[in-house]
Amino acid sequence: MKKFTLVELVIIVAVVALLAAMIHPMLAAAREAAEEVGCRDNLSRMGKAAAQYATDSDGWAVTGYLGRGIGNWFAVFEKNYQVDKKAFQCPAETNYAFNSKQLNYGLNVLTFGETFGNGQKKVPHRVDEISKFGRDAQLIMFIDTPPVCDAYNGKIRNRAGQAAYYESTSPVAPKDSAKAYYPAYVRHADRANVVMFDGHAEPLSYQQLTEERAKYCNPCVKQWRDSNLAIREF
């Protein structure tokens, strides 16, 4: 058997290293693309669960907290609409737990309400009334959000707030949101995945979430009050 010379071994090692350097970015890009697709699939499931919730609730849209003994929106989705707990974890995120502070997705509470009642952020509404604004395909319902945990504390925001909620008035993580309560999180190559009110999922860029936020987050609570739309009574 022929033995390799030192020069030949050096050439072989160099070729292998070159191939590895070429393949690694391709594998990383493929992994990131798969994670983003998986993330949008998770959000699509939440959009379907929200639509089913509205059907079961006589046309009332889901809100953040659905009442004592019922719980937050994600607990209801998991219990009543077969959305597995793993679906609330973005494939690109390692910090996750099935609770309001470490979820990886948040509900747009400035549109859909944080809890039941008549005060600020406390106004669930009927689906048909939301649709009167004609923005179903551009109205964010759920979006990528960062967890509230030690890994993010001081880097994205303080320990306040909940990951299960999103406020369009908050800065966008991780660029400019160290003190934000409910920020979106552009965890996918400067994009955040969202599911719109009509049920389709898509990515939105940092620029879209900052410079064009009104396009994707109105109508809002103030418009509900100004328009005298019906508020669910409990």
mmCIF file of C-alpha atoms in Angstrom:
data_model
loop_
_atom_site.group_PDB
_atom_site.id
_atom_site.type_symbol
_atom_site.label_atom_id
_atom_site.label_comp_id
_atom_site.label_asym_id
_atom_site.label_seq_id
_atom_site.Cartn_x
_atom_site.Cartn_y
_atom_site.Cartn_z
ATOM 1 C CA MET A 1 0.000 0.000 0.000
ATOM 2 C CA LYS A 2 1.328 3.384 -0.997
ATOM 3 C CA LYS A 3 2.099 5.718 1.851
ATOM 4 C CA PHE A 4 1.123 9.360 1.604
ATOM 5 C CA THR A 5 3.916 11.852 1.602
ATOM 6 C CA LEU A 6 3.880 14.782 3.980
ATOM 7 C CA VAL A 7 3.009 17.125 1.125
ATOM 8 C CA GLU A 8 0.090 14.925 0.072
ATOM 9 C CA LEU A 9 -1.210 14.784 3.646
ATOM 10 C CA VAL A 10 -1.020 18.561 3.912
ATOM 11 C CA ILE A 11 -2.961 18.889 0.655
ATOM 12 C CA ILE A 12 -5.630 16.419 1.835
ATOM 13 C CA VAL A 13 -6.047 18.247 5.150
ATOM 14 C CA ALA A 14 -6.282 21.571 3.330
ATOM 15 C CA VAL A 15 -8.951 20.239 0.951
ATOM 16 C CA VAL A 16 -10.992 18.778 3.827
ATOM 17 C CA ALA A 17 -10.748 22.067 5.730
ATOM 18 C CA LEU A 18 -11.812 23.996 2.637
ATOM 19 C CA LEU A 19 -14.803 21.718 2.071
ATOM 20 C CA ALA A 20 -15.797 22.031 5.730
ATOM 21 C CA ALA A 21 -15.561 25.812 5.511
ATOM 22 C CA MET A 22 -17.793 25.766 2.439
ATOM 23 C CA ILE A 23 -20.344 23.321 3.835
ATOM 24 C CA HIS A 24 -20.714 24.793 7.333
ATOM 25 C CA PRO A 25 -22.447 28.040 6.236
ATOM 26 C CA MET A 26 -24.733 26.015 3.982
ATOM 27 C CA LEU A 27 -25.693 23.706 6.847
ATOM 28 C CA ALA A 28 -26.205 26.671 9.183
ATOM 29 C CA ALA A 29 -28.404 28.418 6.629
ATOM 30 C CA ALA A 30 -30.428 25.237 6.095
ATOM 31 C CA ARG A 31 -30.887 24.825 9.850
ATOM 32 C CA GLU A 32 -31.995 28.439 10.277
ATOM 33 C CA ALA A 33 -34.437 28.124 7.389
ATOM 34 C CA ALA A 34 -35.914 24.963 8.915
ATOM 35 C CA GLU A 35 -36.239 26.695 12.296
ATOM 36 C CA GLU A 36 -38.062 29.626 10.731
ATOM 37 C CA VAL A 37 -40.467 27.324 8.894
ATOM 38 C CA GLY A 38 -41.107 25.408 12.117
ATOM 39 C CA CYS A 39 -41.736 28.672 13.946
ATOM 40 C CA ARG A 40 -44.328 29.789 11.406
ATOM 41 C CA ASP A 41 -45.982 26.388 11.662
ATOM 42 C CA ASN A 42 -46.282 26.884 15.442
ATOM 43 C CA LEU A 43 -47.859 30.291 14.930
ATOM 44 C CA SER A 44 -50.273 28.920 12.331
ATOM 45 C CA ARG A 45 -51.500 26.413 14.910
ATOM 46 C CA MET A 46 -52.145 29.267 17.332
ATOM 47 C CA GLY A 47 -54.056 31.159 14.678
ATOM 48 C CA LYS A 48 -56.263 28.125 14.064
ATOM 49 C CA ALA A 49 -56.819 27.666 17.803
ATOM 50 C CA ALA A 50 -57.797 31.337 18.135
ATOM 51 C CA ALA A 51 -60.319 30.958 15.314
ATOM 52 C CA GLN A 52 -61.805 27.869 16.953
ATOM 53 C CA TYR A 53 -61.943 29.652 20.311
ATOM 54 C CA ALA A 54 -63.919 32.485 18.701
ATOM 55 C CA THR A 55 -66.333 29.978 17.177
ATOM 56 C CA ASP A 56 -66.827 28.289 20.545
ATOM 57 C CA SER A 57 -67.200 31.670 22.303
ATOM 58 C CA ASP A 58 -70.065 32.983 20.195
ATOM 59 C CA GLY A 59 -67.803 35.143 18.046
ATOM 60 C CA TRP A 60 -65.688 36.762 20.780
ATOM 61 C CA ALA A 61 -61.966 37.012 20.046
ATOM 62 C CA VAL A 62 -59.406 35.557 22.432
ATOM 63 C CA THR A 63 -57.744 37.871 24.947
ATOM 64 C CA GLY A 64 -54.624 37.492 27.078
ATOM 65 C CA TYR A 65 -56.141 36.292 30.335
ATOM 66 C CA LEU A 66 -59.477 34.541 30.024
ATOM 67 C CA GLY A 67 -60.630 34.636 33.622
ATOM 68 C CA ARG A 68 -60.181 32.978 36.990
ATOM 69 C CA GLY A 69 -60.290 29.226 36.713
ATOM 70 C CA ILE A 70 -59.638 29.426 32.962
ATOM 71 C CA GLY A 71 -56.175 30.927 32.689
ATOM 72 C CA ASN A 72 -54.052 32.545 29.995
ATOM 73 C CA TRP A 73 -54.678 32.130 26.280
ATOM 74 C CA PHE A 74 -51.890 29.574 25.841
ATOM 75 C CA ALA A 75 -53.184 27.367 28.669
ATOM 76 C CA VAL A 76 -56.621 27.336 27.024
ATOM 77 C CA PHE A 77 -55.111 26.510 23.627
ATOM 78 C CA GLU A 78 -53.166 23.600 25.126
ATOM 79 C CA LYS A 79 -56.075 22.264 27.171
ATOM 80 C CA ASN A 80 -59.002 22.759 24.804
ATOM 81 C CA TYR A 81 -57.564 23.000 21.290
ATOM 82 C CA GLN A 82 -54.822 20.358 21.197
ATOM 83 C CA VAL A 83 -51.920 22.774 20.766
ATOM 84 C CA ASP A 84 -49.016 20.799 22.208
ATOM 85 C CA LYS A 85 -46.826 22.547 24.791
ATOM 86 C CA LYS A 86 -43.842 22.140 22.462
ATOM 87 C CA ALA A 87 -45.608 24.330 19.895
ATOM 88 C CA PHE A 88 -45.135 27.344 22.176
ATOM 89 C CA GLN A 89 -41.356 27.002 21.856
ATOM 90 C CA CYS A 90 -39.701 28.478 18.787
ATOM 91 C CA PRO A 91 -37.297 25.921 17.218
ATOM 92 C CA ALA A 92 -34.595 28.621 17.259
ATOM 93 C CA GLU A 93 -34.979 29.305 21.006
ATOM 94 C CA THR A 94 -33.421 27.276 23.833
ATOM 95 C CA ASN A 95 -34.866 29.299 26.731
ATOM 96 C CA TYR A 96 -38.405 28.033 27.165
ATOM 97 C CA ALA A 97 -40.896 26.845 29.743
ATOM 98 C CA PHE A 98 -44.665 26.530 29.537
ATOM 99 C CA ASN A 99 -45.479 29.621 31.588
ATOM 100 C CA SER A 100 -46.284 33.270 30.953
ATOM 101 C CA LYS A 101 -42.695 34.464 31.426
ATOM 102 C CA GLN A 102 -40.822 31.912 29.322
ATOM 103 C CA LEU A 103 -43.176 31.352 26.422
ATOM 104 C CA ASN A 104 -41.666 32.180 23.013
ATOM 105 C CA TYR A 105 -44.781 33.799 21.505
ATOM 106 C CA GLY A 106 -47.030 36.652 22.598
ATOM 107 C CA LEU A 107 -50.562 37.858 21.898
ATOM 108 C CA ASN A 108 -51.002 41.417 20.602
ATOM 109 C CA VAL A 109 -52.727 42.735 23.727
ATOM 110 C CA LEU A 110 -53.061 46.337 22.529
ATOM 111 C CA THR A 111 -55.562 45.045 19.989
ATOM 112 C CA PHE A 112 -57.052 41.940 21.556
ATOM 113 C CA GLY A 113 -56.886 42.928 25.217
ATOM 114 C CA GLU A 114 -54.839 41.761 28.169
ATOM 115 C CA THR A 115 -57.721 40.645 30.360
ATOM 116 C CA PHE A 116 -61.474 40.999 30.754
ATOM 117 C CA GLY A 117 -62.881 44.365 31.794
ATOM 118 C CA ASN A 118 -63.392 47.892 30.522
ATOM 119 C CA GLY A 119 -60.062 49.573 31.299
ATOM 120 C CA GLN A 120 -56.870 50.008 29.300
ATOM 121 C CA LYS A 121 -55.894 46.769 27.529
ATOM 122 C CA LYS A 122 -58.998 45.074 28.954
ATOM 123 C CA VAL A 123 -61.422 44.944 26.072
ATOM 124 C CA PRO A 124 -62.071 41.684 24.214
ATOM 125 C CA HIS A 125 -64.191 42.186 21.109
ATOM 126 C CA ARG A 126 -66.191 40.299 18.564
ATOM 127 C CA VAL A 127 -64.367 38.919 15.541
ATOM 128 C CA ASP A 128 -66.790 40.520 13.091
ATOM 129 C CA GLU A 129 -66.226 43.950 14.649
ATOM 130 C CA ILE A 130 -62.462 43.606 14.339
ATOM 131 C CA SER A 131 -62.921 42.604 10.706
ATOM 132 C CA LYS A 132 -64.885 45.797 10.006
ATOM 133 C CA PHE A 133 -61.548 47.622 9.931
ATOM 134 C CA GLY A 134 -60.623 45.585 6.844
ATOM 135 C CA ARG A 135 -57.155 44.734 8.146
ATOM 136 C CA ASP A 136 -57.409 41.006 8.874
ATOM 137 C CA ALA A 137 -54.460 40.134 6.598
ATOM 138 C CA GLN A 138 -52.222 42.817 8.170
ATOM 139 C CA LEU A 139 -53.266 42.710 11.821
ATOM 140 C CA ILE A 140 -50.743 40.894 14.031
ATOM 141 C CA MET A 141 -52.344 38.410 16.396
ATOM 142 C CA PHE A 142 -49.349 36.393 17.700
ATOM 143 C CA ILE A 143 -45.643 37.144 17.296
ATOM 144 C CA ASP A 144 -42.151 35.979 18.311
ATOM 145 C CA THR A 145 -41.330 37.268 21.815
ATOM 146 C CA PRO A 146 -38.311 36.799 24.122
ATOM 147 C CA PRO A 147 -38.613 34.888 27.390
ATOM 148 C CA VAL A 148 -38.138 36.660 30.703
ATOM 149 C CA CYS A 149 -35.241 34.770 32.281
ATOM 150 C CA ASP A 150 -31.668 35.228 33.484
ATOM 151 C CA ALA A 151 -30.273 34.629 29.999
ATOM 152 C CA TYR A 152 -32.019 37.782 28.787
ATOM 153 C CA ASN A 153 -32.114 39.890 31.940
ATOM 154 C CA GLY A 154 -30.293 43.150 31.304
ATOM 155 C CA LYS A 155 -29.695 42.284 27.653
ATOM 156 C CA ILE A 156 -33.214 42.535 26.283
ATOM 157 C CA ARG A 157 -35.336 43.767 29.166
ATOM 158 C CA ASN A 158 -35.677 43.805 32.908
ATOM 159 C CA ARG A 159 -37.395 40.925 34.673
ATOM 160 C CA ALA A 160 -40.753 42.678 34.434
ATOM 161 C CA GLY A 161 -43.471 41.785 31.983
ATOM 162 C CA GLN A 162 -44.646 38.589 30.356
ATOM 163 C CA ALA A 163 -43.447 36.744 27.296
ATOM 164 C CA ALA A 164 -47.033 35.720 26.516
ATOM 165 C CA TYR A 165 -47.995 39.325 25.675
ATOM 166 C CA TYR A 166 -46.843 41.724 22.961
ATOM 167 C CA GLU A 167 -47.284 45.501 22.885
ATOM 168 C CA SER A 168 -46.673 47.246 19.589
ATOM 169 C CA THR A 169 -45.574 50.392 21.448
ATOM 170 C CA SER A 170 -42.588 48.559 22.985
ATOM 171 C CA PRO A 171 -39.146 48.673 21.356
ATOM 172 C CA VAL A 172 -38.159 45.591 19.371
ATOM 173 C CA ALA A 173 -35.739 43.074 20.907
ATOM 174 C CA PRO A 174 -32.862 42.510 20.954
ATOM 175 C CA LYS A 175 -31.763 45.826 19.448
ATOM 176 C CA ASP A 176 -33.330 48.461 21.662
ATOM 177 C CA SER A 177 -35.558 46.997 24.351
ATOM 178 C CA ALA A 178 -33.627 46.621 27.609
ATOM 179 C CA LYS A 179 -36.505 48.102 29.620
ATOM 180 C CA ALA A 180 -39.454 47.039 27.484
ATOM 181 C CA TYR A 181 -42.255 45.075 29.117
ATOM 182 C CA TYR A 182 -43.722 43.264 26.118
ATOM 183 C CA PRO A 183 -41.362 43.489 23.114
ATOM 184 C CA ALA A 184 -41.399 41.535 19.875
ATOM 185 C CA TYR A 185 -38.218 39.587 19.169
ATOM 186 C CA VAL A 186 -36.509 39.461 15.761
ATOM 187 C CA ARG A 187 -34.841 36.104 16.415
ATOM 188 C CA HIS A 188 -34.796 34.969 12.770
ATOM 189 C CA ALA A 189 -32.098 36.891 10.868
ATOM 190 C CA ASP A 190 -33.520 40.287 11.827
ATOM 191 C CA ARG A 191 -37.101 39.088 11.376
ATOM 192 C CA ALA A 192 -39.911 38.069 13.698
ATOM 193 C CA ASN A 193 -42.528 35.576 12.621
ATOM 194 C CA VAL A 194 -46.164 36.515 13.100
ATOM 195 C CA VAL A 195 -49.595 35.074 12.467
ATOM 196 C CA MET A 196 -52.109 37.601 11.231
ATOM 197 C CA PHE A 197 -55.755 37.805 12.245
ATOM 198 C CA ASP A 198 -56.793 36.038 9.030
ATOM 199 C CA GLY A 199 -54.673 33.025 10.060
ATOM 200 C CA HIS A 200 -51.709 33.244 7.690
ATOM 201 C CA ALA A 201 -48.145 33.347 9.050
ATOM 202 C CA GLU A 202 -45.302 35.443 7.659
ATOM 203 C CA PRO A 203 -42.032 37.094 8.738
ATOM 204 C CA LEU A 204 -41.806 40.831 9.468
ATOM 205 C CA SER A 205 -38.491 42.668 9.528
ATOM 206 C CA TYR A 206 -37.165 44.914 12.279
ATOM 207 C CA GLN A 207 -37.851 47.878 10.012
ATOM 208 C CA GLN A 208 -41.467 46.847 9.476
ATOM 209 C CA LEU A 209 -42.011 46.361 13.210
ATOM 210 C CA THR A 210 -40.584 49.769 14.051
ATOM 211 C CA GLU A 211 -41.208 52.153 11.166
ATOM 212 C CA GLU A 212 -44.471 50.581 9.975
ATOM 213 C CA ARG A 213 -45.900 49.277 13.242
ATOM 214 C CA ALA A 214 -49.212 51.126 12.858
ATOM 215 C CA LYS A 215 -49.792 49.221 9.628
ATOM 216 C CA TYR A 216 -49.664 45.893 11.456
ATOM 217 C CA CYS A 217 -51.010 46.707 14.913
ATOM 218 C CA ASN A 218 -54.073 48.890 14.376
ATOM 219 C CA PRO A 219 -56.900 48.870 15.283
ATOM 220 C CA CYS A 220 -55.939 49.280 18.917
ATOM 221 C CA VAL A 221 -57.623 49.734 22.281
ATOM 222 C CA LYS A 222 -58.122 53.483 21.812
ATOM 223 C CA GLN A 223 -59.950 52.880 18.530
ATOM 224 C CA TRP A 224 -62.198 50.361 20.252
ATOM 225 C CA ARG A 225 -63.278 52.999 22.752
ATOM 226 C CA ASP A 226 -63.560 55.789 20.185
ATOM 227 C CA SER A 227 -65.625 53.590 17.875
ATOM 228 C CA ASN A 228 -68.009 52.534 20.667
ATOM 229 C CA LEU A 229 -67.639 48.896 19.704
ATOM 230 C CA ALA A 230 -69.266 46.283 21.884
ATOM 231 C CA ILE A 231 -67.358 45.085 24.935
ATOM 232 C CA ARG A 232 -68.035 41.657 26.339
ATOM 233 C CA GLU A 233 -69.696 41.785 29.742
ATOM 234 C CA PHE A 234 -68.867 39.272 32.497
#
